[in-house]
PDB file of C-alpha atoms in Angstrom:
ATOM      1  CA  UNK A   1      53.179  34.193  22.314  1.00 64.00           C
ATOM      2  CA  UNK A   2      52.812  33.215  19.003  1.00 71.00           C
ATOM      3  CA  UNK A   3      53.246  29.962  17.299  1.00 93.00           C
ATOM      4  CA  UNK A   4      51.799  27.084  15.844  1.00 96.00           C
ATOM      5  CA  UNK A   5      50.377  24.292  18.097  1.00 96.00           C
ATOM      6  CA  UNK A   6      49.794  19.952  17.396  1.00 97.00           C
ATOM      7  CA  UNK A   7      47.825  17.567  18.811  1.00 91.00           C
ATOM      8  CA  UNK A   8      47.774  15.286  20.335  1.00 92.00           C
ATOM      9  CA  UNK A   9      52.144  15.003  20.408  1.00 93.00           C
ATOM     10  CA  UNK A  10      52.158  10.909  20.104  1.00 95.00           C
ATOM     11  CA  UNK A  11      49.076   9.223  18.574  1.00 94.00           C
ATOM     12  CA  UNK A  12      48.209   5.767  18.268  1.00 94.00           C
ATOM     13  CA  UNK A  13      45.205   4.275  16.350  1.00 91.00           C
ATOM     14  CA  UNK A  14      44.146   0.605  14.660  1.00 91.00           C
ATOM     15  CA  UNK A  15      44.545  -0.432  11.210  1.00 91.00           C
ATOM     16  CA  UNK A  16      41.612   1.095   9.190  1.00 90.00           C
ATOM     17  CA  UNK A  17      40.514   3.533  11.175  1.00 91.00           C
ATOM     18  CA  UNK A  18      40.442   6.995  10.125  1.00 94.00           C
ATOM     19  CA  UNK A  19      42.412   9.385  12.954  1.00 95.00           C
ATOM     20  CA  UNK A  20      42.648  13.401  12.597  1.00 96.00           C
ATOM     21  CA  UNK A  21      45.405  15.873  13.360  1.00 97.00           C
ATOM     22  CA  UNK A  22      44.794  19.096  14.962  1.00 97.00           C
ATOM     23  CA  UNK A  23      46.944  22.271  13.796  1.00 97.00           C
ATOM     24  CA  UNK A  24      46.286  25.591  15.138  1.00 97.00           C
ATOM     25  CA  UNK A  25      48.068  28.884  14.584  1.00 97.00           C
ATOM     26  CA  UNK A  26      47.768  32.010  16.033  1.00 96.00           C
ATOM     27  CA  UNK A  27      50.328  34.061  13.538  1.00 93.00           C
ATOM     28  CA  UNK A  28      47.690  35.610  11.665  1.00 92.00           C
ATOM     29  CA  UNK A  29      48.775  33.398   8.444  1.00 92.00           C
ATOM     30  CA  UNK A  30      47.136  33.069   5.597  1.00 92.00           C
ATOM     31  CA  UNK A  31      49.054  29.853   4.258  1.00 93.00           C
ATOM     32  CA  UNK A  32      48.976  26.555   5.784  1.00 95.00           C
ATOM     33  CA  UNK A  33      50.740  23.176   5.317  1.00 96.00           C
ATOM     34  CA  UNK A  34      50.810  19.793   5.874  1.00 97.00           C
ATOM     35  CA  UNK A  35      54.201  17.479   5.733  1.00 96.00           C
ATOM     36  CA  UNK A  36      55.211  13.570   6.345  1.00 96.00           C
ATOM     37  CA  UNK A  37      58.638  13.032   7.720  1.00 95.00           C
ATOM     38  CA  UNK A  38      60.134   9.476   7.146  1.00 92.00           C
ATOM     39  CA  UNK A  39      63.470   8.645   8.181  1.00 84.00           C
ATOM     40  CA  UNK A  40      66.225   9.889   5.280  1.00 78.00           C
ATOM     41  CA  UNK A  41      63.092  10.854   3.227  1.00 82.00           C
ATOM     42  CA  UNK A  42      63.393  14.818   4.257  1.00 87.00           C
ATOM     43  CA  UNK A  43      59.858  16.415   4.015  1.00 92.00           C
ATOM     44  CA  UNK A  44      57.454  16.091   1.774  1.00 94.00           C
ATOM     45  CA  UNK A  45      54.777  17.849   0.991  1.00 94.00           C
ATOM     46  CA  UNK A  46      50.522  16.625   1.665  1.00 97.00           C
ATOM     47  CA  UNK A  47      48.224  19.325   1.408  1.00 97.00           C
ATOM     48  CA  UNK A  48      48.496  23.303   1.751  1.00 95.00           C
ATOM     49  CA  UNK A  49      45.889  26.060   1.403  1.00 95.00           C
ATOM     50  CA  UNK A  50      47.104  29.595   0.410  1.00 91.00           C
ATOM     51  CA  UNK A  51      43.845  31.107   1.869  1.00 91.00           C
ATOM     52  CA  UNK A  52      40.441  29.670   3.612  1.00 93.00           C
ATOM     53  CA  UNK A  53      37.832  27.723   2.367  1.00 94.00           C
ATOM     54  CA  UNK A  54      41.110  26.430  -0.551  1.00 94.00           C
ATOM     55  CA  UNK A  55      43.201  23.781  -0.608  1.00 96.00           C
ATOM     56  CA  UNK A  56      45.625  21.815  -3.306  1.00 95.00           C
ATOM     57  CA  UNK A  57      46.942  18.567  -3.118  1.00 96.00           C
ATOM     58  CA  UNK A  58      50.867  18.465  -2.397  1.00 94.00           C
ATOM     59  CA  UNK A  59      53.170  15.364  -3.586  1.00 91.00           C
ATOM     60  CA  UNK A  60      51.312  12.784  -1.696  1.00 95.00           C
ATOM     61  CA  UNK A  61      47.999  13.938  -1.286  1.00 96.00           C
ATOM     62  CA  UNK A  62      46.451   9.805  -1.642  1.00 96.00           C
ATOM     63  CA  UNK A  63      44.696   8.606   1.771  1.00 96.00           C
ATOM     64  CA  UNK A  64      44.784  12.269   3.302  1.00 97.00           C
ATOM     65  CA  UNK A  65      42.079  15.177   3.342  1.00 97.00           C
ATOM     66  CA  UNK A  66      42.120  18.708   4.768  1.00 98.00           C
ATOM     67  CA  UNK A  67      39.560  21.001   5.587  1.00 97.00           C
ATOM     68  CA  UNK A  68      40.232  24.714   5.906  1.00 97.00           C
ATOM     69  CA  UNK A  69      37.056  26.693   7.343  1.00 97.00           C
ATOM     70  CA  UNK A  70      38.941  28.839   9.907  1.00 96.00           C
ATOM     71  CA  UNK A  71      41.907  31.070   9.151  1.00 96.00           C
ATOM     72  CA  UNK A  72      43.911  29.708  12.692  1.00 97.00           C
ATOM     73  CA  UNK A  73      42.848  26.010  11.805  1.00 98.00           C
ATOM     74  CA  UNK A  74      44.089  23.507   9.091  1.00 98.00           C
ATOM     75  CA  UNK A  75      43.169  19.861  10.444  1.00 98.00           C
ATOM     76  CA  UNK A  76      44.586  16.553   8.713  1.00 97.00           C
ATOM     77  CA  UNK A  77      43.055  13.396   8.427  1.00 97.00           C
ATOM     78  CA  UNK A  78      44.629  10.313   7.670  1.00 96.00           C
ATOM     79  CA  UNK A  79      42.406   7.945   6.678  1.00 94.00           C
ATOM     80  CA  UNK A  80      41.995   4.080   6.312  1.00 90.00           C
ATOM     81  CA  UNK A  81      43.128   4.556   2.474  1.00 89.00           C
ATOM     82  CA  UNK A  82      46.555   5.779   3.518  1.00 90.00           C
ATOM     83  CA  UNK A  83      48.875   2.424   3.263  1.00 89.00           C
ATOM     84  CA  UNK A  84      51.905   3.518   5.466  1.00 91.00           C
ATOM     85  CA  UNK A  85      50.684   5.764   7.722  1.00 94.00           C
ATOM     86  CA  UNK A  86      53.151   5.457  10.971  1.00 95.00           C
ATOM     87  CA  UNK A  87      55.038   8.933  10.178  1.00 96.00           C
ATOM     88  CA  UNK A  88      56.039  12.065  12.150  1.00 96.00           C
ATOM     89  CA  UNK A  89      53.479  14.445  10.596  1.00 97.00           C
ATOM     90  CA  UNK A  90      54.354  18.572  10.571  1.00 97.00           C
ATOM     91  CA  UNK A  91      52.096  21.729  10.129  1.00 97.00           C
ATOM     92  CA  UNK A  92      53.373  24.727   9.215  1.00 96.00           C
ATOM     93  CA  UNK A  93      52.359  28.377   8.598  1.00 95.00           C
ATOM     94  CA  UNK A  94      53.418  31.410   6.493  1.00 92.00           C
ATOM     95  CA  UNK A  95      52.446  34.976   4.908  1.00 88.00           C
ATOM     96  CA  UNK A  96      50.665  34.052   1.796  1.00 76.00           C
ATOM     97  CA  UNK A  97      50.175  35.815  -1.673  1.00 69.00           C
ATOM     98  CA  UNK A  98      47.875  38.362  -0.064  1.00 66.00           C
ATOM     99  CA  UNK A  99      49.693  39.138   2.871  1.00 65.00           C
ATOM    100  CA  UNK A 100      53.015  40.567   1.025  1.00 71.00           C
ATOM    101  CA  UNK A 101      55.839  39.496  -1.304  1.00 71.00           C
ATOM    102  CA  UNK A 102      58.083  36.611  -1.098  1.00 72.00           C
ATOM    103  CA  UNK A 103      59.827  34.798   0.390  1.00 77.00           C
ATOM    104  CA  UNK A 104      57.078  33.197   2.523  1.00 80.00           C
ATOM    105  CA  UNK A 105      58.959  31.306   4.948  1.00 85.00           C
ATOM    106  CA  UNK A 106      57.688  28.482   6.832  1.00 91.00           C
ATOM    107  CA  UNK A 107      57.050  27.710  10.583  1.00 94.00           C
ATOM    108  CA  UNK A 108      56.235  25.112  12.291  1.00 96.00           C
ATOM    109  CA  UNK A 109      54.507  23.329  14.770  1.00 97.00           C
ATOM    110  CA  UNK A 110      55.986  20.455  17.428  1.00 96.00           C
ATOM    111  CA  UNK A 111      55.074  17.844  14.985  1.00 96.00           C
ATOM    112  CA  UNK A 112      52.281  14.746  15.561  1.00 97.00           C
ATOM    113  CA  UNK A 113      53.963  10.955  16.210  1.00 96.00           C
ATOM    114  CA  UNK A 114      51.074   8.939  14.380  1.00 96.00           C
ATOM    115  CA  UNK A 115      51.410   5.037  15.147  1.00 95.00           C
ATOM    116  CA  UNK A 116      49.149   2.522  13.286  1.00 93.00           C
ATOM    117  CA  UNK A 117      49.028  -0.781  14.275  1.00 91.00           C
TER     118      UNK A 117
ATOM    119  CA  UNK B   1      60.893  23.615 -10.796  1.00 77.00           C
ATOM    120  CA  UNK B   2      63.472  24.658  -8.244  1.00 83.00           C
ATOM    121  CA  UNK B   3      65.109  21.345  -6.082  1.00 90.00           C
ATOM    122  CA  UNK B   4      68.167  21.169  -3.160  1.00 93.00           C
ATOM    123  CA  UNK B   5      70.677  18.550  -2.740  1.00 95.00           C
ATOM    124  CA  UNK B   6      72.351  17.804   0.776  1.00 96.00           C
ATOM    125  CA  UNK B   7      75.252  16.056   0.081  1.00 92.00           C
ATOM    126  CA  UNK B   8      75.960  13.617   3.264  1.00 91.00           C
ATOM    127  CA  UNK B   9      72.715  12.244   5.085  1.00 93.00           C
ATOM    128  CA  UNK B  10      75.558  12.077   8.341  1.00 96.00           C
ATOM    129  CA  UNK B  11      78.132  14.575   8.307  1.00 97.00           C
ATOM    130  CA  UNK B  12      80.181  13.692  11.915  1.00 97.00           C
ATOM    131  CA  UNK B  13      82.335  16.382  13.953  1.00 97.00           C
ATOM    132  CA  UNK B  14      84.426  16.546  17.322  1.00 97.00           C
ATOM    133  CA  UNK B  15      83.648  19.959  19.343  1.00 97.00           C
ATOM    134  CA  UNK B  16      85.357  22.462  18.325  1.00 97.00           C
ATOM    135  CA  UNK B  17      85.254  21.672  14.754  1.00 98.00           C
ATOM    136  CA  UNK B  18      84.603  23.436  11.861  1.00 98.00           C
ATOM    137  CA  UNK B  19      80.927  22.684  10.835  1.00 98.00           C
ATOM    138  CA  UNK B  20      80.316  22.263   6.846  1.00 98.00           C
ATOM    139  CA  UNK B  21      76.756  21.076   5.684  1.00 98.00           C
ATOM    140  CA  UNK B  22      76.310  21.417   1.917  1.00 98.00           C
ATOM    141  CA  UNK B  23      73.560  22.335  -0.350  1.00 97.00           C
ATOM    142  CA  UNK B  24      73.620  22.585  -4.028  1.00 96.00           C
ATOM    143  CA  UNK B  25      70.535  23.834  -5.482  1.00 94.00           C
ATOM    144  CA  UNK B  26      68.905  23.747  -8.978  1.00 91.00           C
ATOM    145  CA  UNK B  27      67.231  26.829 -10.629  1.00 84.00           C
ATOM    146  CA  UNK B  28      66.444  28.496 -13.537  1.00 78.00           C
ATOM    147  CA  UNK B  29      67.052  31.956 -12.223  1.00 81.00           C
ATOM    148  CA  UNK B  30      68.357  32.907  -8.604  1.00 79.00           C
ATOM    149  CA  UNK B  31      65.791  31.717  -5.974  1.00 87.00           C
ATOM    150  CA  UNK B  32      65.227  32.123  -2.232  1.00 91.00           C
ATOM    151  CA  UNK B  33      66.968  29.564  -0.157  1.00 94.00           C
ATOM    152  CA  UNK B  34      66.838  28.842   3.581  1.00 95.00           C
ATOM    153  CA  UNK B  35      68.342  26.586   6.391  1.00 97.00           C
ATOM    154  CA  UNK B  36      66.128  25.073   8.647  1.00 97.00           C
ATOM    155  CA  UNK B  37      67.856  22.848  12.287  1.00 97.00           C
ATOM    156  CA  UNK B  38      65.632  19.946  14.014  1.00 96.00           C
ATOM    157  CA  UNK B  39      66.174  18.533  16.643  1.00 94.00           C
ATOM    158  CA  UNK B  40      64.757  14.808  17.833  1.00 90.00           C
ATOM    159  CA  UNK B  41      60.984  14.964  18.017  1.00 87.00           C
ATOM    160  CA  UNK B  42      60.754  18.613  17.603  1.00 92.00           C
ATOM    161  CA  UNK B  43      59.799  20.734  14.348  1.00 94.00           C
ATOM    162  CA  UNK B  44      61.874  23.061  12.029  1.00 96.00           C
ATOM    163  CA  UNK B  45      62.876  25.560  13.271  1.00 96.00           C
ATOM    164  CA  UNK B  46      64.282  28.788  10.814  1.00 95.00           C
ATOM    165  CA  UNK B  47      68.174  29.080  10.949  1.00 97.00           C
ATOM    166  CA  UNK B  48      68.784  32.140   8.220  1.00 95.00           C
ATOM    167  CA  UNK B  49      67.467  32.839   4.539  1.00 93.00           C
ATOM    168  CA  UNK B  50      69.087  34.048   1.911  1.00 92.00           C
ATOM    169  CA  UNK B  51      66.641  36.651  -0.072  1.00 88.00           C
ATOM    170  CA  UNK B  52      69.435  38.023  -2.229  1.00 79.00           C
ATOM    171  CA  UNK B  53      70.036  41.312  -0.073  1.00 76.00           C
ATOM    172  CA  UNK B  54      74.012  39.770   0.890  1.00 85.00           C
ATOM    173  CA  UNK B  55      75.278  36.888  -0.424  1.00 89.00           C
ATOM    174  CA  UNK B  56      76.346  35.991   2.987  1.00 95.00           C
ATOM    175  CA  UNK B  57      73.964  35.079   5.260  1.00 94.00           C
ATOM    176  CA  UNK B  58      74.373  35.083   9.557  1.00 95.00           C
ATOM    177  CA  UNK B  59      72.261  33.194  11.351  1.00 95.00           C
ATOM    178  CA  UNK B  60      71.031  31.984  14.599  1.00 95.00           C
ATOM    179  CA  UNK B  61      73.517  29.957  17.192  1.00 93.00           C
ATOM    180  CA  UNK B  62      76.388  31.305  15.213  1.00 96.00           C
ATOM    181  CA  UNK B  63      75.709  29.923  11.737  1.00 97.00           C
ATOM    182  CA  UNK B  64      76.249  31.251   8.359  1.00 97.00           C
ATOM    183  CA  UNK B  65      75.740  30.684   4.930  1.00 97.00           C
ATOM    184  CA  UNK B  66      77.132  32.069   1.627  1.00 95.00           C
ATOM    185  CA  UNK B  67      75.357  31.727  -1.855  1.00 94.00           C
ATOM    186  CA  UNK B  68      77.109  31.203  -4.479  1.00 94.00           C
ATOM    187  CA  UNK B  69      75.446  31.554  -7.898  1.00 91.00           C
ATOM    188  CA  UNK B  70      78.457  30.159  -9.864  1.00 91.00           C
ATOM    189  CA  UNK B  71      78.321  27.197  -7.821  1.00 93.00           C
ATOM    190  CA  UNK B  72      74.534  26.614  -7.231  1.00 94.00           C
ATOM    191  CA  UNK B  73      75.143  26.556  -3.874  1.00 95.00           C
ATOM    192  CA  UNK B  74      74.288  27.522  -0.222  1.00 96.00           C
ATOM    193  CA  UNK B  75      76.061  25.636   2.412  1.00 98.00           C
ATOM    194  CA  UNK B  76      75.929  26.133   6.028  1.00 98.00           C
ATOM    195  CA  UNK B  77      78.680  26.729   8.436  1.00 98.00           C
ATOM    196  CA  UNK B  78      79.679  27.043  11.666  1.00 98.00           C
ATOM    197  CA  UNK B  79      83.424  27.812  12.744  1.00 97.00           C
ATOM    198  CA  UNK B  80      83.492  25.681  16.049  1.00 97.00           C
ATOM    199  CA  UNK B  81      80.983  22.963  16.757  1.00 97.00           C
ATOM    200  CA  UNK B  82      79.086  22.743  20.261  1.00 97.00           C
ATOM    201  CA  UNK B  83      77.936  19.748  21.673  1.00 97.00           C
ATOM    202  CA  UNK B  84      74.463  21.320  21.327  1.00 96.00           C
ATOM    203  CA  UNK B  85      74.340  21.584  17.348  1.00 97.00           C
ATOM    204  CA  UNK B  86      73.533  18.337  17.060  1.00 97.00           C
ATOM    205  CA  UNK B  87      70.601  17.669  14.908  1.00 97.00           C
ATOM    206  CA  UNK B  88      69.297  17.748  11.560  1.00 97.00           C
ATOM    207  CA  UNK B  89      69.456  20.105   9.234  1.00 97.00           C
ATOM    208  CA  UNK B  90      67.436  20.814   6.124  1.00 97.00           C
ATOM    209  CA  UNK B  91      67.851  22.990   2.963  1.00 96.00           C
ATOM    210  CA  UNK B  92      64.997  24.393   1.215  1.00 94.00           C
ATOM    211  CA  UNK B  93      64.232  26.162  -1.893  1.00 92.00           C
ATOM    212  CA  UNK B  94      61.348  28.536  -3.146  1.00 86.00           C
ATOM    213  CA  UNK B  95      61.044  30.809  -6.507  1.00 80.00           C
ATOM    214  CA  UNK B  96      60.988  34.347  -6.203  1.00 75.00           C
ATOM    215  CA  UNK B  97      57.786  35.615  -7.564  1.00 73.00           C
ATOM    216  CA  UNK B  98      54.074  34.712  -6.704  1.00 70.00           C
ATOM    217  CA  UNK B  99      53.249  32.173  -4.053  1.00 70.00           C
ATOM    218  CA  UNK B 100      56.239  29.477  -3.155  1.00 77.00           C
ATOM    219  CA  UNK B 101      56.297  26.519  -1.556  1.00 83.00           C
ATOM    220  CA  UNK B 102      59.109  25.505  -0.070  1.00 89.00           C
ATOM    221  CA  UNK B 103      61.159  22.337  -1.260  1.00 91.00           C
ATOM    222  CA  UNK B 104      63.485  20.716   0.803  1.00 93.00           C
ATOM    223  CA  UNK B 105      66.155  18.417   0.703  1.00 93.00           C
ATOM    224  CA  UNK B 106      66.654  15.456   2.590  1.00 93.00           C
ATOM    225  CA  UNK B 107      67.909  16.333   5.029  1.00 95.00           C
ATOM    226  CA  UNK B 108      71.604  16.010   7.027  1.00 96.00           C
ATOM    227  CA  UNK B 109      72.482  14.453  10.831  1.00 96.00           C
ATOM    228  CA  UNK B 110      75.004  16.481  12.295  1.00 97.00           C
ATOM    229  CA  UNK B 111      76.474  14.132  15.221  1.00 97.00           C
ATOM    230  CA  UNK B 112      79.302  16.055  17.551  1.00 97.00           C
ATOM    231  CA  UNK B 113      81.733  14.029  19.842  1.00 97.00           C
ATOM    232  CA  UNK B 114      83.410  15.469  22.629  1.00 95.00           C
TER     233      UNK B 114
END
């Protein structure tokens, strides 16, 4: 089947150290994203890459970095810069530019529980 | 820039009910819209889109949605309410031409009593 898959589901990791997310998809997607859920915050928006070996910064880019060198594969780390970084954290794939017209709606992945203490 | 607001961050029904989950939206020209439904410690999962084929919309698990341009707005419904809608729901908003992102709102519970 296809889908997108996170991991590790619940993380946990000390203050100032640097901890990555894994997010793999098997959709054939050229588009990839990375979003922070806070409670009554909604989504918002870290990183995305429309195609590999590119990325752009989203709303809240500060204390995050991506990498992008395989198609399937958009990891997320979250490092010792980010002040508040206990969040639910969601990946998410879709058709990009190259792969037809809009709209390029999203899908997602189980989500990562990241707990810094 | 396009933008969606939910209005209600809880919106609370007994089974049965009538569902109602609103989402105003603000564009320049008509845009794409979409529902997504989470539930606890899960991801988004795709509930219908409007693409402007038919202003109203079915969905999955029985929803629907109707744009209405004159309104700026897409809310969801859901004639009677099951135990098992309960969750959040999120509207999002993308432009029409080149690549999108999505933006999303905020976000709504739905709770449902028995």
């Amino acid at each position: 089947d296809g889908g997108i898959t996170q991991s590790p589901k619940y993380l946990f990791r000390k203050e100032g150290q640097n901890v990555t997310l894994s997010c793999e998809q098997n959709l054939n997607h050229d588009a990839m994203y990375w979003y922070r859920q806070d409670p009554g915050q909604g989504l918002r928006l870290i990183y995305y890459s429309q195609i590999v070996n590119d990325f752009q910064k989203g709303d809240i880019a500060e204390g995050y970095s991506v990498s992008r060198e395989k198609k399937e594969s958009f990891p997320l780390t979250v490092t010792s810069a980010q002040k508040n970084p206990t969040a639910f954290y969601l990946c998410a794939s879709s058709i990009g530019h190259a792969g037809g017209r809009p709209p390029y709606e999203q899908y997602f992945g189980p989500g990562t529980r990241l707990t810094v203490t | 820039a396009q933008s969606v607001t939910q209005l209600g961050s809880h919106v609370s029904v007994s089974e049965g009910a009538l569902v109602l989950l609103r989402c105003n939206y603000s564009s320049s020209v008509p845009p794409y819209l979409f529902w997504y439904v989470q539930y606890p410690n899960q991801g988004l999962q795709l509930l219908l889109k409007y693409t402007s084929a038919a202003t109203l919309v079915k969905g999955i698990n029985g929803f629907e949605a109707e744009f209405k341009k004159s309104e700026t707005s897409f809310h969801l419904t859901k004639p009677s309410a099951h135990m098992s809608d309960a969750a959040e729901y999120f509207c999002a908003v993308s432009g029409i031409q080149g690549f999108q992102k999505l933006v999303f709102g905020t976000g709504t519970r739905l709770l449902v009593s028995p």
